[in-house]
Structure formats: structure tokens, C-alpha cells
Short mmCIF file of N, CA, C and O in Angstrom, two decimals:
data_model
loop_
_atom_site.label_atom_id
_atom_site.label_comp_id
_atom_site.label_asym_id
_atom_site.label_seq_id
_atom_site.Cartn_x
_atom_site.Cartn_y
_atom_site.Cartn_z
N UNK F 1 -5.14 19.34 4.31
CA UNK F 1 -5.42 18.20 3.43
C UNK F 1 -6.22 17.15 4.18
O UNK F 1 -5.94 16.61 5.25
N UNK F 2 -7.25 17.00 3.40
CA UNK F 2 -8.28 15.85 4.10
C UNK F 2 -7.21 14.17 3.77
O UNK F 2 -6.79 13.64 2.74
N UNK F 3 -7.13 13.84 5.11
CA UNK F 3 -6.42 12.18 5.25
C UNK F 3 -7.27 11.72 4.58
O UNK F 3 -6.57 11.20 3.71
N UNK F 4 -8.58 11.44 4.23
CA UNK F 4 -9.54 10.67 3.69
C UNK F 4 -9.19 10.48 1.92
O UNK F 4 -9.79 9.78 1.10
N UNK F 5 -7.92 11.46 1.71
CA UNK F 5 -8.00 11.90 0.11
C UNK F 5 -7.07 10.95 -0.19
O UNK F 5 -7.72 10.04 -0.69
N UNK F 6 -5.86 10.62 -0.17
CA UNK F 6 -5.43 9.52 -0.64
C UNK F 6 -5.99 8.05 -0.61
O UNK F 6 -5.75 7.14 -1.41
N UNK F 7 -6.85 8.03 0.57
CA UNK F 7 -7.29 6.99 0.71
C UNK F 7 -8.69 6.63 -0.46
O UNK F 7 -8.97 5.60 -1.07
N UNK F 8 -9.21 7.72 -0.43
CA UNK F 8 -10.22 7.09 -1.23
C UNK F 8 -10.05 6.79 -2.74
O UNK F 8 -10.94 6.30 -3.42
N UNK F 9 -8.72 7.16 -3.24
CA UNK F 9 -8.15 6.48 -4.41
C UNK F 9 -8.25 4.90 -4.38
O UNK F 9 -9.00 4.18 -5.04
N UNK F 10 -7.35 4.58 -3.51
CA UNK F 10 -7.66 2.92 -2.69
C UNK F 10 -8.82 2.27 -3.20
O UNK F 10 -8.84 1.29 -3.95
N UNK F 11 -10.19 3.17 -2.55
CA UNK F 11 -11.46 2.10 -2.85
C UNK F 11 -11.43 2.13 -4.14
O UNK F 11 -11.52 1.09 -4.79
N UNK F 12 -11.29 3.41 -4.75
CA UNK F 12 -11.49 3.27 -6.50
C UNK F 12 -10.60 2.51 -6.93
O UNK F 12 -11.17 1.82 -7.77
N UNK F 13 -9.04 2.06 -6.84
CA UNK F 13 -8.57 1.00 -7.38
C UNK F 13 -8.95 -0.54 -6.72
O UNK F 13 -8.33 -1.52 -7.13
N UNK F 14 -9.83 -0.66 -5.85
CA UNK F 14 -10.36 -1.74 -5.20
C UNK F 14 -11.09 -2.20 -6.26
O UNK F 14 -10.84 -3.21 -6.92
N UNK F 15 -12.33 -1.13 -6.47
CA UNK F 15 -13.35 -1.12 -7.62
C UNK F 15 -12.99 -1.54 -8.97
O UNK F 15 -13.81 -2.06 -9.72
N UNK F 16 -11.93 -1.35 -9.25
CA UNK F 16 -11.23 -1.34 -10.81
C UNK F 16 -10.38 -2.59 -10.84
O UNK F 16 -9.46 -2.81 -11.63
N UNK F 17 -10.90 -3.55 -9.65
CA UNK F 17 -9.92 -4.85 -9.96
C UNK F 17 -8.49 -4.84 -9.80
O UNK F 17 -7.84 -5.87 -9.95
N UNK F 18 -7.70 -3.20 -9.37
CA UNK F 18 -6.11 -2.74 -9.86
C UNK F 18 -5.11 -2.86 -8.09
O UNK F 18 -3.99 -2.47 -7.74
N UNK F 19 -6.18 -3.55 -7.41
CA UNK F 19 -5.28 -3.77 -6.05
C UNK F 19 -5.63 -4.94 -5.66
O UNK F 19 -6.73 -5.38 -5.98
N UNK F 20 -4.47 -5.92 -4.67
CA UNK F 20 -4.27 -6.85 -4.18
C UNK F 20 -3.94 -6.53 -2.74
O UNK F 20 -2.95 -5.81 -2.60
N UNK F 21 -4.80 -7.06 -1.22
CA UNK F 21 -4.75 -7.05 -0.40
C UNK F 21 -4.45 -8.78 -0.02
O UNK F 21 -4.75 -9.73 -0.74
N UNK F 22 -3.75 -8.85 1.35
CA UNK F 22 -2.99 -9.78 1.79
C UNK F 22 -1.96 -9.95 1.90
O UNK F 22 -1.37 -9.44 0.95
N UNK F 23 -1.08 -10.57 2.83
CA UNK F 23 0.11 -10.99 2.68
C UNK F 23 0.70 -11.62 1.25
O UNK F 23 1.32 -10.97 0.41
N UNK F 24 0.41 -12.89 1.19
CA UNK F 24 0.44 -13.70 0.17
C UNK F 24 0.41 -12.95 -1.27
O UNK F 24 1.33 -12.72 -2.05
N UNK F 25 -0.97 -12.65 -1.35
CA UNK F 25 -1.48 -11.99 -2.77
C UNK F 25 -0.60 -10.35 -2.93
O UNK F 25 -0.39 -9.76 -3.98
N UNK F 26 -0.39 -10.11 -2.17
CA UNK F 26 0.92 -8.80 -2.23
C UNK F 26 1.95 -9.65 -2.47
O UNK F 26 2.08 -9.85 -3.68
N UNK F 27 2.79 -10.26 -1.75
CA UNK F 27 3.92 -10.56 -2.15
C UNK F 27 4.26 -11.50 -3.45
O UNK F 27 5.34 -11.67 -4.01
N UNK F 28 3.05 -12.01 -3.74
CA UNK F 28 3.49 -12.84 -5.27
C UNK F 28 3.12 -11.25 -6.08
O UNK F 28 3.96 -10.75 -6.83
N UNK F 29 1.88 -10.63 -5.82
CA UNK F 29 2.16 -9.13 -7.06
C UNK F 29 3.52 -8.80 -7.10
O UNK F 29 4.07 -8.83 -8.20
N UNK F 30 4.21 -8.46 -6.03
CA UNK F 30 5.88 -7.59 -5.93
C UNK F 30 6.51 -9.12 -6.59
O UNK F 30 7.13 -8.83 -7.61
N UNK F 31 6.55 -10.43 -6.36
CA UNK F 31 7.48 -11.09 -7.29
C UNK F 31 6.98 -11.01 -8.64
O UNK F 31 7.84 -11.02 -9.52
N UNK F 32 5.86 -10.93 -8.98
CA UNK F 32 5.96 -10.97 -10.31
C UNK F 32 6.04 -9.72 -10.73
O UNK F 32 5.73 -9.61 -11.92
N UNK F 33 6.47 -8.32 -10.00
CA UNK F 33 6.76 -7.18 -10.90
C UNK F 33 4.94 -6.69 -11.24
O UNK F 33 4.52 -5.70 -11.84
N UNK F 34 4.54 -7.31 -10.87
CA UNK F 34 2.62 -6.58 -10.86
C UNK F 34 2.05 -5.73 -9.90
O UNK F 34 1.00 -5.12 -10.08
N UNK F 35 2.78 -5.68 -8.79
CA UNK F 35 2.75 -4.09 -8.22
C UNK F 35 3.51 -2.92 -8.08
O UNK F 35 4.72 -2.82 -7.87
N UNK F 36 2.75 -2.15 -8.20
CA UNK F 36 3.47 -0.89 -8.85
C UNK F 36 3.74 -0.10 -7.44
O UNK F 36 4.58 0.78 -7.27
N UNK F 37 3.16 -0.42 -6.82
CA UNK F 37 2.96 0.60 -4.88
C UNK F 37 2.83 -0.37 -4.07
O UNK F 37 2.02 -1.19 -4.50
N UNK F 38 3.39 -0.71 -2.83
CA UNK F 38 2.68 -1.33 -1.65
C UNK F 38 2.70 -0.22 -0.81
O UNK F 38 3.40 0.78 -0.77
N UNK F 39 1.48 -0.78 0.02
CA UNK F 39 1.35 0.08 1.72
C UNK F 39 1.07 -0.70 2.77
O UNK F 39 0.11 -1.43 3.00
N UNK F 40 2.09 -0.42 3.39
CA UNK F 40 1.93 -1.23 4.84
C UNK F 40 1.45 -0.49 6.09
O UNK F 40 1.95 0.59 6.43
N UNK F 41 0.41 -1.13 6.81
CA UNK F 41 -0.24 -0.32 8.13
C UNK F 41 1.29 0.62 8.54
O UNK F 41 2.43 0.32 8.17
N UNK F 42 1.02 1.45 9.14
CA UNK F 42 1.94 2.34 10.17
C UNK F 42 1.76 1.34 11.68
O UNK F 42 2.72 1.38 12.45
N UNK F 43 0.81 0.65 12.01
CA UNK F 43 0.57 -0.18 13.05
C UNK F 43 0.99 -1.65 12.62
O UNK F 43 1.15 -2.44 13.55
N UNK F 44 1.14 -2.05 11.52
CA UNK F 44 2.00 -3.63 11.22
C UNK F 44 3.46 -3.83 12.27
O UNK F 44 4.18 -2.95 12.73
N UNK F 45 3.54 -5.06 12.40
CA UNK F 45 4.48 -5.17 13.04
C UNK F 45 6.00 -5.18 12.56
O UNK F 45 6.25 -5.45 11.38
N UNK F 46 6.93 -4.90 13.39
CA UNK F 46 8.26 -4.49 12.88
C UNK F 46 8.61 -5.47 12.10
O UNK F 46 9.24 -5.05 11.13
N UNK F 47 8.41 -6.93 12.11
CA UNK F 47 7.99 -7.78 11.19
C UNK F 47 7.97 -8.13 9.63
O UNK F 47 8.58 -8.65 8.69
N UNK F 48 6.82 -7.47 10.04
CA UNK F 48 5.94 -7.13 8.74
C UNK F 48 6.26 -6.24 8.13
O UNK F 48 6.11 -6.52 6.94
N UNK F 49 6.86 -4.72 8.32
CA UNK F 49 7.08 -4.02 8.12
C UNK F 49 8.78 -4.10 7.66
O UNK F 49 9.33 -3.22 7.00
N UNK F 50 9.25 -4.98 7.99
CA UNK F 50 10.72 -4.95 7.76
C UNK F 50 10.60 -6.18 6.19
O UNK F 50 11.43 -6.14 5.28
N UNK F 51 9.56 -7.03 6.22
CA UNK F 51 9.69 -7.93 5.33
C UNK F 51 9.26 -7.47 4.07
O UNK F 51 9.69 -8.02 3.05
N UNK F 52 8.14 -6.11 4.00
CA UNK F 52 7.86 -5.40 2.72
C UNK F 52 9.09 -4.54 2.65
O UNK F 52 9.43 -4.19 1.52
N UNK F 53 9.82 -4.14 3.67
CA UNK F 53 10.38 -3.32 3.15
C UNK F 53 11.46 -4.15 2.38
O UNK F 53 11.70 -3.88 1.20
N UNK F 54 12.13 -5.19 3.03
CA UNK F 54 13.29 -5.84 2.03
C UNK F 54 13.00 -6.31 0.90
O UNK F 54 13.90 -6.44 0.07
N UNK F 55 11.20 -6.80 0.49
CA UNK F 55 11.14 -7.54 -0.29
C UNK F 55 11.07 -6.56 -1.66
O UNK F 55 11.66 -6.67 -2.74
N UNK F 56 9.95 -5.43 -1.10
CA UNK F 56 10.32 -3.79 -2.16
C UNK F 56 11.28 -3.31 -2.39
O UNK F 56 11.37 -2.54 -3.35
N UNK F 57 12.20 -3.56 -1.70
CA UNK F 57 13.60 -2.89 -1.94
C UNK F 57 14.33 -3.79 -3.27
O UNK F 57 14.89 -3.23 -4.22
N UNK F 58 14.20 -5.23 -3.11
CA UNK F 58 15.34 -5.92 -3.84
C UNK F 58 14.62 -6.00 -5.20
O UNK F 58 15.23 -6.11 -6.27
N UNK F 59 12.97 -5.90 -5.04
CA UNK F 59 12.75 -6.08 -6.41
C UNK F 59 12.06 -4.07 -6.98
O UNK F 59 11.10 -3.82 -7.72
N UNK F 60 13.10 -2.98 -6.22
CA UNK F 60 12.61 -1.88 -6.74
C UNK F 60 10.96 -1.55 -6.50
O UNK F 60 10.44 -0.78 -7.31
N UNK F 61 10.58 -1.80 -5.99
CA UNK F 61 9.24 -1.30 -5.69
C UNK F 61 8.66 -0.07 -5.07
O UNK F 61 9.05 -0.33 -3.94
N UNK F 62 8.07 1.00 -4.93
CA UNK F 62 7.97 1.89 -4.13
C UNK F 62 7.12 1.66 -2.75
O UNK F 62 6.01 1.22 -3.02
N UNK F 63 7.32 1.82 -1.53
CA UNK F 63 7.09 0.75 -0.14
C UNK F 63 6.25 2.36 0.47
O UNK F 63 6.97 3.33 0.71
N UNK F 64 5.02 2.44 0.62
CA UNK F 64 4.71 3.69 2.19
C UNK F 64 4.24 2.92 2.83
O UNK F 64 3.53 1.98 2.49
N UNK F 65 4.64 3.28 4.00
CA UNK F 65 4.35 2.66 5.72
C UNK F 65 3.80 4.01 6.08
O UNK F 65 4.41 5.07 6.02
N UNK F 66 2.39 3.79 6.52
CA UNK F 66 1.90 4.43 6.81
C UNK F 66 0.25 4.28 6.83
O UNK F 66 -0.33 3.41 6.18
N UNK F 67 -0.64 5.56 7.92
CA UNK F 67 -2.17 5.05 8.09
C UNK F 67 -1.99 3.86 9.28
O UNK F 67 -1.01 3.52 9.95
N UNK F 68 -3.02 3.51 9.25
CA UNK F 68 -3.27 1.88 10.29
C UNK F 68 -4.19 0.94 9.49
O UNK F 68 -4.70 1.25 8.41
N UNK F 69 -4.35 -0.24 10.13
CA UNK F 69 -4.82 -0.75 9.57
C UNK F 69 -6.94 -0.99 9.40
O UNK F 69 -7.73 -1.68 8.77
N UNK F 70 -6.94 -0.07 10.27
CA UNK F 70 -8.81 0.23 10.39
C UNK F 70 -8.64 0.99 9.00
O UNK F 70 -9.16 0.38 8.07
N UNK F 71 -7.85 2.53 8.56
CA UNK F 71 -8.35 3.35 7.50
C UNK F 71 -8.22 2.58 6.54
O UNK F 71 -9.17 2.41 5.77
N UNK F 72 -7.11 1.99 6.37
CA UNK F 72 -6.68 0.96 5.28
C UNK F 72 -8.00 0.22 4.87
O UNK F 72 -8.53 0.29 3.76
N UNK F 73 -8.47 -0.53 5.96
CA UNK F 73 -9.33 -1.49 5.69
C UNK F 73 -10.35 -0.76 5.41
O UNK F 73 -10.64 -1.00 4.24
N UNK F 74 -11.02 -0.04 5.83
CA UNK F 74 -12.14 1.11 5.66
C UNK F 74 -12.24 1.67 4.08
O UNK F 74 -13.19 1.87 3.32
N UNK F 75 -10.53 1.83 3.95
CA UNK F 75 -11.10 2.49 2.29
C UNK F 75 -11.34 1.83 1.36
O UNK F 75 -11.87 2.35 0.38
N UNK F 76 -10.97 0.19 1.37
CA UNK F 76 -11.58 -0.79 0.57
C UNK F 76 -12.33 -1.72 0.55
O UNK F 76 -12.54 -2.74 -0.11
N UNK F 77 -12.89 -0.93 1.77
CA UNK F 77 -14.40 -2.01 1.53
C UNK F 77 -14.25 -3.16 2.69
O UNK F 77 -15.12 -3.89 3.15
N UNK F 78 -12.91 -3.09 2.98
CA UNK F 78 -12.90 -4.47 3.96
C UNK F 78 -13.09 -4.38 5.24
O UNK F 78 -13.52 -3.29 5.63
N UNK F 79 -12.81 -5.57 6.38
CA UNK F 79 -12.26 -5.54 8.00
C UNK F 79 -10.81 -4.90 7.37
O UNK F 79 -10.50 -4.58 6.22
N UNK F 80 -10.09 -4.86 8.59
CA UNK F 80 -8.57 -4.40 8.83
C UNK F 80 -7.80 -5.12 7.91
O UNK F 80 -7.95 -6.32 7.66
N UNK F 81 -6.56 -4.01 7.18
CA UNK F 81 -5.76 -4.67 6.51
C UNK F 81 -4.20 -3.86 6.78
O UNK F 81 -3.88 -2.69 7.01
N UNK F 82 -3.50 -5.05 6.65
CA UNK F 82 -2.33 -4.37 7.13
C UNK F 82 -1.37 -3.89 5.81
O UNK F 82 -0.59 -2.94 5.93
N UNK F 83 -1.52 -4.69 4.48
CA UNK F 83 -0.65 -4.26 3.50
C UNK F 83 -1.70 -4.39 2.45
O UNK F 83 -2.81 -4.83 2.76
N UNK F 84 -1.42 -4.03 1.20
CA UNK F 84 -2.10 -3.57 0.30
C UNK F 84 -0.78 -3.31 -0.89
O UNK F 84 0.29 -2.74 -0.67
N UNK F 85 -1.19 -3.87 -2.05
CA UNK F 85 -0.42 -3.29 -3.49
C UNK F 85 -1.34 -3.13 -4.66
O UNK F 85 -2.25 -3.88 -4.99
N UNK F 86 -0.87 -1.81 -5.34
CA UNK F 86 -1.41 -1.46 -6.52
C UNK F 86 -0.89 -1.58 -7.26
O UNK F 86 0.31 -1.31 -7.31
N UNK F 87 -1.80 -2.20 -8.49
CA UNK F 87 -1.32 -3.10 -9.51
C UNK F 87 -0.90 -2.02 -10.89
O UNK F 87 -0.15 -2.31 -11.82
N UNK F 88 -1.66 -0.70 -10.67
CA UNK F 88 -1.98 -0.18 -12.10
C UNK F 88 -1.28 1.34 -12.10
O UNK F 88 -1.83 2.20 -11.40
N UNK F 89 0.13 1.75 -13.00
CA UNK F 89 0.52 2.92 -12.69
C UNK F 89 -0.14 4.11 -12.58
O UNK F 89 0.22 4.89 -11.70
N UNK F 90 -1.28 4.45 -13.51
CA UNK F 90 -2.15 5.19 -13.00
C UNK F 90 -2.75 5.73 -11.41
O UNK F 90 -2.57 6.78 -10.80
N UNK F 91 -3.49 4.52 -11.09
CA UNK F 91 -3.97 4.79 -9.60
C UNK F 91 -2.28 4.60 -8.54
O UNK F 91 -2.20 4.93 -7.36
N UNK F 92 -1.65 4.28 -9.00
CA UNK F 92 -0.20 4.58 -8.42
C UNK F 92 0.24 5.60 -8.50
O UNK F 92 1.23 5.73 -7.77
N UNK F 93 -0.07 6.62 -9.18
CA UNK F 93 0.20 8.30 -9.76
C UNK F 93 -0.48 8.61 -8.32
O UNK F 93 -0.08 8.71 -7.16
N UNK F 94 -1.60 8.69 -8.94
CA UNK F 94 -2.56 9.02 -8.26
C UNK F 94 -2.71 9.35 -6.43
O UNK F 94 -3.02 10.30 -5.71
N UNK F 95 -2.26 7.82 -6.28
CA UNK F 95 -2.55 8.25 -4.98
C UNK F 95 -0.88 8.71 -4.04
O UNK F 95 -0.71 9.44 -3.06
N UNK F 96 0.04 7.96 -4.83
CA UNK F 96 1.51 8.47 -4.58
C UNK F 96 1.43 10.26 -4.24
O UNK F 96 1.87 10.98 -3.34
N UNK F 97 0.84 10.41 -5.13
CA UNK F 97 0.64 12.60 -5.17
C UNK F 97 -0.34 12.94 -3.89
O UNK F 97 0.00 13.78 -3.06
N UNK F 98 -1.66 12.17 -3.78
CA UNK F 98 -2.63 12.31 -2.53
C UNK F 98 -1.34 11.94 -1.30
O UNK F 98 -0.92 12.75 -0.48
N UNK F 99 -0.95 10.76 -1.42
CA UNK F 99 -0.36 10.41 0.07
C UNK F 99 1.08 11.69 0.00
O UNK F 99 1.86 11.49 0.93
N UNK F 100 1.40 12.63 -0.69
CA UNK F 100 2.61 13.17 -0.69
C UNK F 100 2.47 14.53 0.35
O UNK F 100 3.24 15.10 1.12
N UNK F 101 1.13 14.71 -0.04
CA UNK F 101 0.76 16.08 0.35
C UNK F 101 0.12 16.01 2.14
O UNK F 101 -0.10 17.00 2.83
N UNK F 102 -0.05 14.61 2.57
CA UNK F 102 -0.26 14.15 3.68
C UNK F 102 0.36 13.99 4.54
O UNK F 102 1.34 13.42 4.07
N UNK F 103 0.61 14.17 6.24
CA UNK F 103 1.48 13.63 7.12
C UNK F 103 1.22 12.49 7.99
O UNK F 103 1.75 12.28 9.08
N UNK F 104 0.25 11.66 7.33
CA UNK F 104 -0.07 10.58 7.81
C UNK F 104 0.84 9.36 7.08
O UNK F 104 0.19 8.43 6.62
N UNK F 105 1.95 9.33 6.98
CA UNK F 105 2.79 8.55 6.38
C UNK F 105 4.07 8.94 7.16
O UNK F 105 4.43 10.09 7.36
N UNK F 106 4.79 7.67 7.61
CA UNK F 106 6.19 7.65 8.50
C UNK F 106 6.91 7.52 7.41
O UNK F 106 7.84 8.31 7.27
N UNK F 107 6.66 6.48 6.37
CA UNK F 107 8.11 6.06 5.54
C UNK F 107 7.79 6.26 3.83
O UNK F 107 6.57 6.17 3.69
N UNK F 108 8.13 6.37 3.17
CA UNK F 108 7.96 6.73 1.57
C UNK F 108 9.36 6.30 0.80
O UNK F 108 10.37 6.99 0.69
N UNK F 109 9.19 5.31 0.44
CA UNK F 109 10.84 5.14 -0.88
C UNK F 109 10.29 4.55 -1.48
O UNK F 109 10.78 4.10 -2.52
#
């Protein structure tokens, strides 16, 4: 499985207006229930990585840790990003099934 394949779902929901990159702009999507997926770098800090995970957890969200933050940033167009949420269940199908079939992902709930 080409790593490049889940990812390039990413730019297409970049394109489609259906993702929110940032700290901030992720975590108000997960409070208001407007993201459907986050992904956090596999290279974010334990941090960072512990604060999506509690904050996905309490409000049900599905959380992958996983990638770094160059591919991340690469597949949407940007510099480096460490988290990322998708807004739209569709491209949440989507790339949930690409990243399943991949072993470039540590954590998945």
C-alpha cells in the first residue's frame, strides 16, 4: 500500500473546504461536534498528543496519531502540521479505510 494513499484524501478534503488545520481551529471543530476525524503528527509531542487524545475521547471523536508532521503538511498544501480535523463524514470514510490498510499509524480509536 502506497503511504501517499490516505494522505492524498487530505489534500482533496483541503480542496473541498471539509478540513481544519491548527491547534485552535481543531479544537473548537471537536467542541462544536464539527469534526468527524482528527490526526495528530506521530512526531507531536506527548503533550499534544495526550491533549487530542482526552479532548476526542470525552467528546467521542475518532483520534489517529500517526505520519509526521512534513507528510501531514505536504498533503495539504501547507509547511508542517501537527494536527488536522475532518469536518465531512464522507472524506472521513474515506480516508479512515486508506489509513486502515496502512502501517504508518501508531494509534487509531
Amino acid at each position: 500500500m502506497n503511504k501517499a494513499q490516505p494522505l492524498s484524501g487530505l489534500g482533496l478534503a483541503m480542496r473541498a473546504g471539509k478540513l481544519v488545520t491548527g491547534d485552535e481551529l481543531v479544537l473548537k471543530s471537536i467542541r462544536s461536534r464539527e469534526a468527524k476525524l482528527v490526526i495528530v503528527a506521530g512526531d507531536a509531542s506527548a503533550n499534544t498528543q495526550k491533549k487530542f487524545r482526552d479532548k476526542c475521547g470525552s467528546y467521542n471523536i475518532p483520534l489517529i496519531i500517526g505520519f509526521d508532521r512534513e507528510a501531514l503538511g505536504r498533503s495539504v498544501g501547507k509547511p508542517e502540521r501537527v494536527v488536522l480535523a475532518i469536518t465531512d463524514p464522507g472524506f472521513t470514510e474515506m480516508i479512515r479505510k486508506a489509513i486502515l490498510k496502512t502501517s504508518e499509524v501508531e494509534y487509531i480509536e
